Amino acid sequence: MSNFNIGTRVKLADGNEMPIQGLGVYKMTDEQQLINSVKTAYNTGYRLFDTAQMYKNEAAVGQALKELGADRKEIFVTTKIDEENQGYDGVMKSFEESLKKLQLDYVDLLLVHWPIHQHFFETWRAFEQLKAEGLVKSIGTSNYGMLHLEYLKTKANEMPVVDQIENHPYLSQESMLEFNRENNIVTQAWAPLGRGRIFDDPTLVQIANAHQKSTAQVILRWHLQRGNSFIPKSVHENRIVENGSIYDFELTDEEMSLIAGMNKNTRISQEPEMVYEIGHQYPHG
Ligand SMILES: NC(=O)c1ccc[n+]([C@@H]2O[C@H](COP(=O)([O-])OP(=O)(O)OC[C@H]3O[C@@H](n4cnc5c(N)ncnc54)[C@H](OP(=O)(O)O)[C@@H]3O)[C@@H](O)[C@H]2O)c1
């Protein structure tokens, strides 16, 4: 782990490779701010950019990548299919629009944003088709729990290679991570920083002081040492750089256990079972 850096990639079960660290762009609605953030991240060494149809900023991500002019093979772009676009035809049609907005010929990773019971298998059939056509290099899920994945397994020809889930010290999801490891699925943490709400936690502050690092860096290092991929979001240059500077220190086993002990099983967003049942994430009830 000591020779890891921000450019390190993990091997996925389908043979492709994905950077462990990326930039999340949820809630970046100001186009110029998003473009600046993507450029700063790229110049810092980030290669993974995580957007979604729901964020309404795929076009700005596309514009940023175009302006960067980076080698396409170097960049790893993830987008996600919205609940309202699930189903075979919905996925095919909306994905075509996503590609246009992103100004790309393919995306590296396409995720089902949330599990919903309508079109559950049809959506996945479309994902497998897009992969077969080469328009998507890897296919995965987001917010899928163990039962969603077990259910998917009953009909899938290929299983997701990534499951992107809410994951931070207050929602450590130990058994979900274990399940994903056993099934060759890489866990990717969304809201890896607990959306900025846990920085004052005394356990984190104490560990951060011991390493002369920030609490954000300690949390991201914890993800790294657990074997997670993670996609912290920031629009601030100093924070984007700070979040990428986690490869020069190591948490001890004791510190890892202390952070594991912070789990409260509290969520920032919806319980995936609820979204599965009602078929949409928003509006939050
Ligand atoms: N699949 C899903 O359902 C799902 C759901 C939510 C999010 N996501 C993805 O995951 C990404 C990350 O999650 P998130 O954006 O919800 O939360 P997050 O990355 O845990 O936290 C982002 C918040 O922390 C602040 N922040 C970032 N770095 C900081 C630092 N070093 N010091 C102090 N504050 C810092 C940011 O503020 P500033 O921007 O002002 O710096 C922002 O308010 C999203 O952007 C999105 O791509 C996926």
Tab-separated table of C-alpha atoms and ligand atoms in Angstrom:
chain	number	residue	atom	x	y	z
A	1	MET	CA	0.000	0.000	0.000
A	2	SER	CA	2.988	2.290	0.482
A	3	ASN	CA	3.582	2.441	-3.281
A	4	PHE	CA	-0.009	3.500	-3.984
A	5	ASN	CA	-0.606	6.937	-5.459
A	6	ILE	CA	-3.525	8.947	-6.788
A	7	GLY	CA	-3.121	7.313	-10.195
A	8	THR	CA	-3.222	3.732	-8.878
A	9	ARG	CA	-5.839	1.569	-10.588
A	10	VAL	CA	-7.647	-1.489	-9.305
A	11	LYS	CA	-8.350	-4.476	-11.496
A	12	LEU	CA	-12.058	-5.110	-12.013
A	13	ALA	CA	-13.584	-8.575	-12.446
A	14	ASP	CA	-14.132	-7.917	-16.170
A	15	GLY	CA	-10.399	-7.290	-16.707
A	16	ASN	CA	-10.629	-3.495	-16.936
A	17	GLU	CA	-8.850	-1.187	-14.526
A	18	MET	CA	-10.326	1.698	-12.551
A	19	PRO	CA	-8.538	4.466	-10.627
A	20	ILE	CA	-9.104	3.996	-6.892
A	21	GLN	CA	-9.680	7.706	-6.328
A	22	GLY	CA	-11.935	10.026	-8.290
A	23	LEU	CA	-13.700	13.356	-8.196
A	24	GLY	CA	-17.453	13.355	-7.484
A	25	VAL	CA	-19.421	16.175	-9.092
A	26	TYR	CA	-22.818	15.884	-7.399
A	27	LYS	CA	-24.300	19.325	-6.683
A	28	MET	CA	-21.834	21.086	-8.970
A	29	THR	CA	-24.370	23.098	-10.909
A	30	ASP	CA	-22.259	26.103	-11.859
A	31	GLU	CA	-20.741	25.104	-15.185
A	32	GLN	CA	-17.548	27.151	-14.918
A	33	GLN	CA	-16.977	26.023	-11.347
A	34	LEU	CA	-17.350	22.398	-12.413
A	35	ILE	CA	-14.961	22.859	-15.323
A	36	ASN	CA	-12.381	24.457	-13.027
A	37	SER	CA	-12.782	21.662	-10.457
A	38	VAL	CA	-12.311	18.913	-13.057
A	39	LYS	CA	-9.227	20.673	-14.428
A	40	THR	CA	-7.738	21.153	-10.958
A	41	ALA	CA	-8.391	17.513	-10.155
A	42	TYR	CA	-6.814	16.361	-13.406
A	43	ASN	CA	-3.727	18.479	-12.793
A	44	THR	CA	-3.507	16.981	-9.288
A	45	GLY	CA	-3.526	13.469	-10.738
A	46	TYR	CA	-7.203	12.443	-10.503
A	47	ARG	CA	-8.298	10.445	-13.527
A	48	LEU	CA	-11.793	9.263	-12.507
A	49	PHE	CA	-14.767	11.620	-12.807
A	50	ASP	CA	-18.122	10.573	-11.407
A	51	THR	CA	-21.306	12.121	-12.778
A	52	ALA	CA	-24.919	10.974	-13.283
A	53	GLN	CA	-27.946	11.808	-15.400
A	54	MET	CA	-29.566	13.048	-12.208
A	55	TYR	CA	-26.843	15.652	-11.544
A	56	LYS	CA	-27.724	17.479	-14.776
A	57	ASN	CA	-24.063	18.270	-15.356
A	58	GLU	CA	-22.909	15.600	-17.817
A	59	ALA	CA	-22.545	18.304	-20.488
A	60	ALA	CA	-20.281	20.402	-18.246
A	61	VAL	CA	-18.134	17.327	-17.500
A	62	GLY	CA	-17.914	16.703	-21.256
A	63	GLN	CA	-16.896	20.300	-21.841
A	64	ALA	CA	-14.227	20.134	-19.125
A	65	LEU	CA	-12.748	16.955	-20.582
A	66	LYS	CA	-12.756	18.439	-24.064
A	67	GLU	CA	-10.962	21.559	-22.855
A	68	LEU	CA	-8.409	19.416	-21.046
A	69	GLY	CA	-7.683	17.569	-24.271
A	70	ALA	CA	-6.373	14.600	-22.324
A	71	ASP	CA	-5.800	11.208	-23.890
A	72	ARG	CA	-9.162	9.416	-23.705
A	73	LYS	CA	-7.557	6.201	-22.444
A	74	GLU	CA	-6.110	8.063	-19.491
A	75	ILE	CA	-9.511	9.338	-18.311
A	76	PHE	CA	-12.116	7.195	-16.569
A	77	VAL	CA	-15.687	8.515	-16.782
A	78	THR	CA	-18.611	7.145	-14.796
A	79	THR	CA	-22.238	8.048	-15.300
A	80	LYS	CA	-25.476	6.627	-13.877
A	81	ILE	CA	-28.922	5.877	-15.235
A	82	ASP	CA	-31.720	7.724	-13.476
A	83	GLU	CA	-34.709	5.844	-12.039
A	84	GLU	CA	-37.089	7.372	-14.592
A	85	ASN	CA	-34.900	6.068	-17.426
A	86	GLN	CA	-34.780	2.458	-16.257
A	87	GLY	CA	-36.156	-0.335	-18.474
A	88	TYR	CA	-34.549	-1.580	-21.694
A	89	ASP	CA	-35.665	1.229	-24.010
A	90	GLY	CA	-35.247	3.925	-21.379
A	91	VAL	CA	-31.651	2.923	-20.719
A	92	MET	CA	-30.779	2.725	-24.421
A	93	LYS	CA	-32.341	6.062	-25.293
A	94	SER	CA	-31.143	8.030	-22.274
A	95	PHE	CA	-27.637	6.575	-22.495
A	96	GLU	CA	-27.350	7.836	-26.054
A	97	GLU	CA	-28.194	11.315	-24.760
A	98	SER	CA	-25.644	10.970	-21.941
A	99	LEU	CA	-22.927	10.062	-24.439
A	100	LYS	CA	-23.776	13.113	-26.537
A	101	LYS	CA	-23.686	15.417	-23.521
A	102	LEU	CA	-20.366	13.955	-22.413
A	103	GLN	CA	-19.039	14.260	-25.985
A	104	LEU	CA	-17.661	10.740	-25.711
A	105	ASP	CA	-17.777	7.558	-27.807
A	106	TYR	CA	-17.985	5.376	-24.724
A	107	VAL	CA	-18.081	5.623	-20.943
A	108	ASP	CA	-15.782	3.595	-18.737
A	109	LEU	CA	-18.384	2.697	-16.143
A	110	LEU	CA	-22.172	2.822	-16.268
A	111	LEU	CA	-24.093	2.368	-13.021
A	112	VAL	CA	-27.740	1.742	-12.209
A	113	HIS	CA	-28.172	4.725	-9.874
A	114	TRP	CA	-30.672	3.115	-7.476
A	115	PRO	CA	-32.346	-0.288	-7.425
A	116	ILE	CA	-36.070	-0.150	-8.254
A	117	HIS	CA	-38.330	-3.140	-8.656
A	118	GLN	CA	-39.876	-1.955	-11.950
A	119	HIS	CA	-37.767	-3.150	-14.910
A	120	PHE	CA	-35.209	-4.652	-12.495
A	121	PHE	CA	-33.901	-7.257	-14.976
A	122	GLU	CA	-34.708	-5.323	-18.168
A	123	THR	CA	-32.486	-2.480	-17.050
A	124	TRP	CA	-29.607	-4.878	-16.532
A	125	ARG	CA	-30.216	-6.550	-19.904
A	126	ALA	CA	-29.723	-3.127	-21.512
A	127	PHE	CA	-26.498	-2.658	-19.525
A	128	GLU	CA	-25.168	-5.997	-20.793
A	129	GLN	CA	-26.108	-4.998	-24.336
A	130	LEU	CA	-24.320	-1.626	-24.086
A	131	LYS	CA	-21.231	-3.416	-22.844
A	132	ALA	CA	-21.401	-5.941	-25.686
A	133	GLU	CA	-21.592	-3.030	-28.137
A	134	GLY	CA	-18.496	-1.441	-26.599
A	135	LEU	CA	-20.340	1.755	-25.680
A	136	VAL	CA	-19.684	1.010	-22.022
A	137	LYS	CA	-16.471	-0.678	-20.862
A	138	SER	CA	-17.700	-1.826	-17.440
A	139	ILE	CA	-21.133	-2.150	-15.867
A	140	GLY	CA	-22.057	-1.793	-12.240
A	141	THR	CA	-24.677	-0.853	-9.721
A	142	SER	CA	-25.154	1.797	-7.101
A	143	ASN	CA	-27.000	1.537	-3.815
A	144	TYR	CA	-27.545	-2.196	-4.321
A	145	GLY	CA	-27.613	-4.219	-1.129
A	146	MET	CA	-26.838	-7.900	-0.764
A	147	LEU	CA	-30.362	-9.027	-1.625
A	148	HIS	CA	-30.540	-6.835	-4.738
A	149	LEU	CA	-27.271	-8.361	-5.922
A	150	GLU	CA	-28.343	-11.923	-5.062
A	151	TYR	CA	-31.595	-11.321	-6.947
A	152	LEU	CA	-29.746	-9.885	-9.947
A	153	LYS	CA	-27.518	-12.971	-9.966
A	154	THR	CA	-30.540	-15.193	-10.686
A	155	LYS	CA	-30.805	-13.821	-14.244
A	156	ALA	CA	-27.684	-11.797	-15.030
A	157	ASN	CA	-25.216	-13.055	-17.607
A	158	GLU	CA	-22.573	-10.778	-16.130
A	159	MET	CA	-22.508	-9.414	-12.621
A	160	PRO	CA	-21.704	-5.801	-11.695
A	161	VAL	CA	-17.992	-5.205	-11.209
A	162	VAL	CA	-18.519	-2.120	-9.018
A	163	ASP	CA	-21.170	-1.299	-6.418
A	164	GLN	CA	-21.148	2.365	-5.430
A	165	ILE	CA	-22.701	2.778	-1.983
A	166	GLU	CA	-22.997	5.363	0.754
A	167	ASN	CA	-19.986	4.641	2.931
A	168	HIS	CA	-18.221	6.690	5.596
A	169	PRO	CA	-17.216	6.218	9.232
A	170	TYR	CA	-20.828	6.687	10.441
A	171	LEU	CA	-22.054	4.061	7.942
A	172	SER	CA	-19.177	1.626	7.638
A	173	GLN	CA	-21.172	-1.210	5.995
A	174	GLU	CA	-18.669	-3.875	7.092
A	175	SER	CA	-20.772	-6.867	5.969
A	176	MET	CA	-21.643	-5.264	2.625
A	177	LEU	CA	-17.946	-4.737	1.911
A	178	GLU	CA	-17.278	-8.360	2.834
A	179	PHE	CA	-20.076	-9.528	0.520
A	180	ASN	CA	-18.696	-7.432	-2.347
A	181	ARG	CA	-15.179	-8.801	-1.792
A	182	GLU	CA	-16.487	-12.369	-1.885
A	183	ASN	CA	-18.307	-11.622	-5.132
A	184	ASN	CA	-15.434	-9.832	-6.889
A	185	ILE	CA	-17.271	-6.521	-6.788
A	186	VAL	CA	-15.252	-3.385	-6.005
A	187	THR	CA	-16.954	-1.206	-3.406
A	188	GLN	CA	-16.875	2.459	-4.309
A	189	ALA	CA	-17.739	4.839	-1.480
A	190	TRP	CA	-20.054	7.755	-2.185
A	191	ALA	CA	-20.184	10.562	0.374
A	192	PRO	CA	-16.822	9.117	1.469
A	193	LEU	CA	-16.366	12.180	3.704
A	194	GLY	CA	-19.840	11.833	5.195
A	195	ARG	CA	-20.627	14.899	3.065
A	196	GLY	CA	-18.448	17.009	5.325
A	197	ARG	CA	-20.544	16.474	8.450
A	198	ILE	CA	-18.155	14.381	10.510
A	199	PHE	CA	-14.915	16.349	10.441
A	200	ASP	CA	-15.246	17.416	14.098
A	201	ASP	CA	-15.565	13.896	15.434
A	202	PRO	CA	-13.031	13.683	18.327
A	203	THR	CA	-11.727	10.263	17.256
A	204	LEU	CA	-10.896	11.594	13.801
A	205	VAL	CA	-9.415	14.811	15.177
A	206	GLN	CA	-7.139	12.846	17.510
A	207	ILE	CA	-5.898	10.581	14.704
A	208	ALA	CA	-5.467	13.533	12.338
A	209	ASN	CA	-3.352	15.388	14.904
A	210	ALA	CA	-1.146	12.346	15.407
A	211	HIS	CA	-0.322	12.291	11.685
A	212	GLN	CA	-0.407	16.053	11.115
A	213	LYS	CA	-3.094	15.473	8.507
A	214	SER	CA	-6.647	16.782	8.176
A	215	THR	CA	-9.638	14.713	9.251
A	216	ALA	CA	-10.693	14.545	5.581
A	217	GLN	CA	-7.344	12.945	4.734
A	218	VAL	CA	-7.664	10.457	7.602
A	219	ILE	CA	-11.125	9.383	6.399
A	220	LEU	CA	-9.927	8.916	2.814
A	221	ARG	CA	-6.881	6.979	3.996
A	222	TRP	CA	-9.240	4.722	5.966
A	223	HIS	CA	-11.176	4.003	2.739
A	224	LEU	CA	-7.940	3.254	0.909
A	225	GLN	CA	-6.727	0.819	3.570
A	226	ARG	CA	-10.106	-0.957	3.562
A	227	GLY	CA	-9.682	-1.614	-0.157
A	228	ASN	CA	-12.416	0.803	-1.257
A	229	SER	CA	-12.508	3.084	-4.232
A	230	PHE	CA	-13.675	6.600	-3.251
A	231	ILE	CA	-14.870	9.747	-5.011
A	232	PRO	CA	-14.818	12.790	-2.711
A	233	LYS	CA	-16.393	15.962	-4.102
A	234	SER	CA	-15.000	19.458	-3.695
A	235	VAL	CA	-15.129	22.661	-5.676
A	236	HIS	CA	-12.173	24.142	-3.781
A	237	GLU	CA	-8.706	23.801	-5.259
A	238	ASN	CA	-6.970	23.467	-1.877
A	239	ARG	CA	-9.396	20.701	-0.808
A	240	ILE	CA	-9.115	18.825	-4.110
A	241	VAL	CA	-5.335	18.818	-3.624
A	242	GLU	CA	-5.640	17.965	0.092
A	243	ASN	CA	-7.951	15.024	-0.672
A	244	GLY	CA	-5.413	13.696	-3.131
A	245	SER	CA	-2.535	13.884	-0.648
A	246	ILE	CA	-3.177	10.710	1.321
A	247	TYR	CA	-0.493	8.434	-0.064
A	248	ASP	CA	2.359	9.505	2.211
A	249	PHE	CA	1.135	8.196	5.570
A	250	GLU	CA	-0.433	5.037	6.988
A	251	LEU	CA	-3.028	4.408	9.667
A	252	THR	CA	-2.113	1.793	12.246
A	253	ASP	CA	-4.330	-1.253	12.875
A	254	GLU	CA	-5.408	0.383	16.111
A	255	GLU	CA	-6.427	3.589	14.325
A	256	MET	CA	-8.332	1.569	11.717
A	257	SER	CA	-10.226	-0.157	14.555
A	258	LEU	CA	-10.956	3.154	16.280
A	259	ILE	CA	-12.534	4.487	13.090
A	260	ALA	CA	-14.457	1.226	12.619
A	261	GLY	CA	-15.830	1.806	16.105
A	262	MET	CA	-17.407	5.102	15.016
A	263	ASN	CA	-20.126	3.352	13.000
A	264	LYS	CA	-23.642	4.562	13.843
A	265	ASN	CA	-25.496	3.024	10.892
A	266	THR	CA	-26.826	6.463	9.995
A	267	ARG	CA	-27.525	7.435	6.405
A	268	ILE	CA	-27.298	10.789	4.640
A	269	SER	CA	-29.611	9.659	1.876
A	270	GLN	CA	-32.433	7.207	1.326
A	271	GLU	CA	-32.508	3.629	2.502
A	272	PRO	CA	-32.099	1.660	-0.774
A	273	GLU	CA	-34.924	-0.734	0.201
A	274	MET	CA	-37.261	2.249	0.313
A	275	VAL	CA	-36.233	3.454	-3.138
A	276	TYR	CA	-36.590	-0.099	-4.461
A	277	GLU	CA	-40.136	-0.174	-3.155
A	278	ILE	CA	-41.388	3.265	-4.241
A	279	GLY	CA	-39.415	3.329	-7.504
A	280	HIS	CA	-37.735	6.696	-7.144
A	281	GLN	CA	-35.277	8.465	-4.874
A	282	TYR	CA	-36.852	11.911	-4.923
A	283	PRO	CA	-38.655	13.618	-3.394
A	284	HIS	CA	-37.385	12.357	-0.065
A	285	GLY	CA	-40.359	11.477	2.125
B	1	LIG	N1	-24.543	6.828	-6.229
B	1	LIG	C1	-25.184	7.678	-5.480
B	1	LIG	O1	-26.361	7.495	-5.153
B	1	LIG	C2	-24.482	8.890	-5.003
B	1	LIG	C3	-25.072	9.697	-4.033
B	1	LIG	C4	-24.369	10.827	-3.610
B	1	LIG	C5	-23.109	11.113	-4.128
B	1	LIG	N2	-22.572	10.318	-5.092
B	1	LIG	C6	-21.244	10.612	-5.690
B	1	LIG	O2	-20.269	10.649	-4.643
B	1	LIG	C7	-19.592	11.906	-4.682
B	1	LIG	C8	-19.131	12.298	-3.291
B	1	LIG	O3	-20.193	12.342	-2.377
B	1	LIG	P1	-20.811	13.697	-1.785
B	1	LIG	O4	-20.526	14.792	-2.724
B	1	LIG	O5	-22.219	13.445	-1.463
B	1	LIG	O6	-20.055	13.898	-0.396
B	1	LIG	P2	-18.527	13.929	0.120
B	1	LIG	O7	-17.579	13.795	-1.000
B	1	LIG	O8	-18.438	12.987	1.257
B	1	LIG	O9	-18.432	15.378	0.765
B	1	LIG	C9	-18.505	16.537	-0.026
B	1	LIG	C10	-18.596	17.726	0.916
B	1	LIG	O10	-17.420	17.836	1.722
B	1	LIG	C11	-16.762	19.084	1.463
B	1	LIG	N3	-15.327	18.786	1.406
B	1	LIG	C12	-14.676	18.025	0.493
B	1	LIG	N4	-13.369	17.917	0.801
B	1	LIG	C13	-13.181	18.633	1.917
B	1	LIG	C14	-12.041	18.907	2.718
B	1	LIG	N5	-10.842	18.406	2.422
B	1	LIG	N6	-12.211	19.694	3.825
B	1	LIG	C15	-13.417	20.200	4.138
B	1	LIG	N7	-14.535	19.965	3.419
B	1	LIG	C16	-14.416	19.199	2.316
B	1	LIG	C17	-17.324	19.600	0.148
B	1	LIG	O11	-17.365	21.010	0.128
B	1	LIG	P3	-16.812	21.922	-1.095
B	1	LIG	O12	-17.268	21.330	-2.385
B	1	LIG	O13	-17.447	23.244	-0.805
B	1	LIG	O14	-15.320	21.932	-0.937
B	1	LIG	C18	-18.750	19.031	0.183
B	1	LIG	O15	-19.591	19.866	0.952
B	1	LIG	C19	-20.645	12.843	-5.281
B	1	LIG	O16	-20.118	14.068	-5.710
B	1	LIG	C20	-21.201	11.980	-6.384
B	1	LIG	O17	-20.330	11.963	-7.490
B	1	LIG	C21	-23.232	9.207	-5.520
